[in-house]
Amino acid sequence: MRADRLLRLALLLLCCLATLAGCAGKQPKTVPLAAGEEQEARTLWTDFVGAKRPQALDADVRLQWDVLGSKGGVGASLLVQRPALVRVSANDPLGRTLILAVADASAFTMVDNRSGQVYRGTIQSRFWRSYVPEAVQPEDLLPLLGGFLAKGEGDAAEPSWDEAGRGIWYQWRDDRKQEHYVLLDKASGTMLEHLLLDDRGGRELVLQYADYRKESGSEFSWPARLRMTGQAVTGTLSVQVERVFSYSPREAAAFRVVPPPHFTVERVD
């Protein structure tokens, strides 16, 4: 796989993306709640959005893709921390770092260890946006990966039953005018699916969560399997969480990278 392709896939892991290109998405099929069911649905949602959430994730993951005729997988190390810090490295089978990317709310650095190339720029640059859709901001990453919402998000969501009986859908528009649909499992209260629709009603972002696990001694559950499809992916991207090391925040130095002095540094727009 070429360096630019692997870099793109590693970045797509950070951003959690959307529905298949050319596949016109729609709102989920729902049916109204009965009068006596609405309060139960709202209580389920209140408990979900009010639950205590981790402020960071340090984990080893397995990234698999089937996009644009390319199919494969790679191991990666992932460190994500609120409010908007990210570090991800794609590794070879021996654990050596192939590509390393760090980002915060304003800037990023990407290092390709195979070519000796470093890319630096802002997250508003065309280079960054060629990998990361505008709908996904750095502060969105931890909630999107973990199957939860940022504090204060979705407070005014409206519930309805999933037509296929999978659970309860909750719909709202956020401060960016982005329309969301979240499907909760009624029994466990966990997020099964999260849809982001564009301004034409197409499914800009689709994330499906499964196999929530709670590490021994931890108060948090995390989805071990995450499947993403969408316009930016143009295929399917899956994340398998192989091991969670910690939910504890790290020092800021963990999100800085100093490339070897002989690497070529390029500022990108």
Coordinates of C-alpha atoms in Angstrom, one line a residue:
M1 CA 0.0 0.0 0.0
R2 CA 1.3 3.4 -0.9
A3 CA 2.2 5.9 1.9
D4 CA -0.5 8.3 1.0
R5 CA -3.1 5.6 1.0
L6 CA -2.1 4.3 4.4
L7 CA -1.9 7.9 5.8
R8 CA -5.4 8.5 4.5
L9 CA -6.7 5.4 6.2
A10 CA -5.0 6.2 9.5
L11 CA -6.6 9.6 9.4
L12 CA -10.0 8.2 8.6
L13 CA -9.7 6.1 11.7
L14 CA -9.5 9.3 13.7
C15 CA -12.5 10.8 12.2
C16 CA -15.1 8.2 12.1
L17 CA -16.9 8.8 8.7
A18 CA -20.1 8.4 6.5
T19 CA -22.2 6.4 4.0
L20 CA -21.1 4.9 0.7
A21 CA -20.5 7.3 -2.1
G22 CA -23.3 7.4 -4.6
C23 CA -25.7 5.7 -2.0
A24 CA -28.4 8.3 -1.3
G25 CA -29.0 8.0 2.5
K26 CA -32.2 8.6 4.2
Q27 CA -33.6 9.1 7.6
P28 CA -34.1 5.9 9.6
K29 CA -37.5 4.3 9.4
T30 CA -39.3 5.0 12.7
V31 CA -42.8 4.7 14.2
P32 CA -44.3 7.0 16.9
L33 CA -44.1 6.1 20.5
A34 CA -47.3 5.4 22.4
A35 CA -48.3 8.0 25.0
G36 CA -47.2 5.8 27.9
E37 CA -43.9 5.0 26.2
E38 CA -42.6 8.5 25.7
Q39 CA -41.6 9.1 29.3
E40 CA -39.7 5.8 29.5
A41 CA -37.9 6.7 26.3
R42 CA -37.0 10.2 27.6
T43 CA -35.7 8.7 30.9
L44 CA -33.5 6.3 28.9
W45 CA -32.0 9.2 27.0
T46 CA -31.5 11.3 30.1
D47 CA -29.6 8.5 31.7
F48 CA -27.5 8.0 28.6
V49 CA -26.5 11.6 28.1
G50 CA -25.9 12.2 31.8
A51 CA -23.7 9.1 32.3
K52 CA -20.1 9.7 33.3
R53 CA -17.7 9.4 30.4
P54 CA -13.9 9.0 30.0
Q55 CA -11.8 12.0 29.2
A56 CA -9.2 10.0 27.3
L57 CA -8.5 6.6 25.6
D58 CA -5.2 4.8 25.2
A59 CA -5.6 1.6 23.2
D60 CA -4.2 -0.8 20.6
V61 CA -6.6 -1.2 17.7
R62 CA -6.9 -3.1 14.5
L63 CA -7.9 -1.1 11.4
Q64 CA -9.5 -2.9 8.5
W65 CA -10.6 -1.3 5.2
D66 CA -12.3 -2.1 1.9
V67 CA -12.2 1.2 0.0
L68 CA -11.7 2.2 -3.6
G69 CA -10.5 -1.3 -4.6
S70 CA -8.1 -1.5 -1.7
K71 CA -8.6 -4.1 1.0
G72 CA -6.4 -4.9 4.0
G73 CA -5.7 -4.2 7.6
V74 CA -3.1 -2.7 9.9
G75 CA -2.4 -2.5 13.6
A76 CA -2.4 0.9 15.2
S77 CA -1.9 2.6 18.5
L78 CA -4.4 5.3 19.4
L79 CA -4.4 8.0 22.0
V80 CA -7.3 10.4 22.2
Q81 CA -7.9 13.0 24.9
R82 CA -10.4 15.7 25.5
P83 CA -10.9 18.4 24.5
A84 CA -9.2 17.8 21.1
L85 CA -5.9 15.9 21.3
V86 CA -5.1 13.0 19.0
R87 CA -2.1 10.7 18.4
V88 CA -2.3 7.7 16.1
S89 CA 0.4 5.5 14.7
A90 CA 0.0 2.8 12.1
N91 CA 2.4 -0.1 12.7
D92 CA 3.9 -2.9 10.7
P93 CA 3.6 -6.5 11.9
L94 CA 6.8 -6.1 14.0
G95 CA 5.3 -3.1 15.8
R96 CA 7.4 -0.5 14.1
T97 CA 5.7 2.8 13.3
L98 CA 5.0 3.4 9.7
I99 CA 3.0 6.6 9.9
L100 CA 2.5 8.8 13.0
A101 CA -0.1 11.7 13.2
V102 CA -0.7 14.1 16.0
A103 CA -3.3 16.9 16.1
D104 CA -5.1 19.3 18.3
A105 CA -7.9 21.8 17.8
S106 CA -5.8 23.9 15.4
A107 CA -2.8 22.1 13.8
F108 CA -1.5 18.7 12.9
T109 CA 1.8 16.9 12.2
M110 CA 2.1 13.7 10.1
V111 CA 5.3 11.7 9.8
D112 CA 5.9 9.0 7.2
N113 CA 8.8 7.0 8.5
R114 CA 9.3 5.1 5.3
S115 CA 9.7 8.1 3.1
G116 CA 11.3 10.4 5.6
Q117 CA 8.6 13.0 5.0
V118 CA 6.8 15.3 7.5
Y119 CA 3.6 17.2 6.7
R120 CA 2.5 20.1 8.9
G121 CA -0.4 22.4 8.7
T122 CA -3.7 23.6 10.2
I123 CA -6.9 21.5 10.4
Q124 CA -8.6 24.0 8.2
S125 CA -6.1 23.3 5.4
R126 CA -7.1 21.7 2.1
F127 CA -4.6 18.9 2.9
W128 CA -6.3 18.0 6.2
R129 CA -9.8 18.4 4.7
S130 CA -8.8 16.0 1.9
Y131 CA -8.6 13.3 4.6
V132 CA -11.0 14.5 7.2
P133 CA -14.6 15.7 6.4
E134 CA -15.6 19.1 7.6
A135 CA -18.4 17.6 9.7
V136 CA -15.8 16.0 12.0
Q137 CA -13.9 18.3 14.4
P138 CA -11.1 17.1 16.7
E139 CA -13.3 17.6 19.7
D140 CA -15.8 15.1 18.2
L141 CA -13.3 12.2 18.0
L142 CA -13.5 10.7 21.5
P143 CA -17.3 10.7 21.7
L144 CA -17.6 9.3 18.1
L145 CA -15.2 6.5 18.8
G146 CA -16.7 5.6 22.2
G147 CA -20.4 5.6 21.3
F148 CA -21.4 8.6 23.5
L149 CA -22.1 12.3 23.2
A150 CA -20.2 15.4 24.3
K151 CA -21.6 17.1 27.4
G152 CA -24.6 19.2 26.6
E153 CA -25.2 17.5 23.2
G154 CA -28.6 16.1 22.3
D155 CA -30.5 17.6 25.2
A156 CA -33.5 18.4 23.1
A157 CA -33.6 15.0 21.2
E158 CA -37.0 13.7 20.1
P159 CA -37.6 9.9 20.5
S160 CA -39.3 7.4 18.2
W161 CA -39.3 3.6 17.8
D162 CA -37.1 1.9 15.3
E163 CA -39.5 0.3 12.7
A164 CA -37.5 -2.9 12.8
G165 CA -37.7 -3.1 16.6
R166 CA -33.9 -2.6 17.2
G167 CA -34.4 0.1 19.8
I168 CA -35.3 3.8 20.1
W169 CA -34.1 6.5 17.8
Y170 CA -33.4 10.1 19.0
Q171 CA -33.2 13.0 16.6
W172 CA -31.9 16.6 17.0
R173 CA -29.9 19.3 15.3
D174 CA -26.7 20.5 16.9
D175 CA -25.2 24.0 17.1
R176 CA -23.6 23.5 13.7
K177 CA -27.0 22.8 12.2
Q178 CA -25.9 19.2 11.8
E179 CA -28.8 16.7 12.0
H180 CA -28.2 13.6 14.2
Y181 CA -30.0 10.3 14.7
V182 CA -28.8 8.0 17.5
L183 CA -30.2 4.5 18.1
L184 CA -30.1 3.2 21.7
D185 CA -30.6 -0.3 22.8
K186 CA -33.5 -0.3 25.2
A187 CA -32.2 -3.0 27.5
S188 CA -28.6 -1.9 27.9
G189 CA -28.9 1.8 27.1
T190 CA -25.9 1.7 24.8
M191 CA -25.5 3.4 21.5
L192 CA -26.0 1.0 18.5
E193 CA -25.8 3.5 15.7
H194 CA -25.1 7.2 15.1
L195 CA -26.1 8.9 11.8
L196 CA -25.2 12.4 10.7
L197 CA -27.3 13.7 7.8
D198 CA -26.2 16.4 5.4
D199 CA -28.3 19.4 4.4
R200 CA -30.0 17.3 1.7
G201 CA -30.9 14.5 4.0
G202 CA -28.1 12.2 2.8
R203 CA -26.2 10.1 5.3
E204 CA -23.0 12.0 5.7
L205 CA -21.8 9.8 8.6
V206 CA -22.8 6.4 9.7
L207 CA -21.2 4.6 12.7
Q208 CA -22.3 1.2 14.0
Y209 CA -21.2 0.0 17.5
A210 CA -21.1 -3.5 19.0
D211 CA -19.6 -5.6 21.7
Y212 CA -19.3 -3.1 24.5
R213 CA -16.8 -4.2 27.2
K214 CA -15.8 -2.9 30.6
E215 CA -12.2 -3.5 31.7
S216 CA -11.6 -5.0 35.1
G217 CA -11.6 -2.2 37.7
S218 CA -13.0 0.4 35.2
E219 CA -16.2 2.3 35.4
F220 CA -16.4 2.8 31.6
S221 CA -17.7 0.6 28.8
W222 CA -16.2 0.9 25.4
P223 CA -17.3 -0.6 22.1
A224 CA -14.8 -3.2 20.9
R225 CA -16.2 -3.1 17.4
L226 CA -16.9 0.0 15.3
R227 CA -18.0 0.0 11.6
M228 CA -17.9 3.1 9.5
T229 CA -19.2 3.7 6.0
G230 CA -19.6 6.9 4.1
Q231 CA -18.9 9.4 1.3
A232 CA -15.4 10.1 2.7
V233 CA -14.6 6.4 3.1
T234 CA -16.1 5.3 -0.3
G235 CA -16.3 1.8 1.2
T236 CA -16.1 0.3 4.6
L237 CA -13.7 1.0 7.5
S238 CA -13.8 -1.1 10.7
V239 CA -12.0 -0.6 14.0
Q240 CA -11.4 -3.5 16.4
V241 CA -10.3 -2.5 19.9
E242 CA -7.7 -5.1 20.9
R243 CA -6.6 -3.7 24.2
V244 CA -7.5 -0.7 26.3
F245 CA -4.6 0.4 28.4
S246 CA -6.1 3.4 30.2
Y247 CA -8.8 6.0 30.2
S248 CA -6.6 8.4 32.2
P249 CA -5.4 11.7 30.6
R250 CA -1.8 12.0 29.6
E251 CA 0.7 14.8 29.7
A252 CA 0.7 17.2 26.8
A253 CA 4.1 15.9 25.7
A254 CA 2.4 12.7 24.6
F255 CA 0.8 14.6 21.7
R256 CA 4.0 16.2 20.4
V257 CA 6.3 14.6 17.9
V258 CA 9.9 15.6 17.0
P259 CA 10.9 13.9 13.7
P260 CA 14.5 13.0 13.0
P261 CA 16.5 15.9 11.8
H262 CA 17.2 14.4 8.4
F263 CA 13.4 14.1 7.5
T264 CA 12.0 16.6 5.0
V265 CA 9.4 18.9 6.5
E266 CA 6.7 20.3 4.2
R267 CA 4.1 22.9 5.1
V268 CA 0.8 22.1 3.5
D269 CA -2.1 24.4 2.7

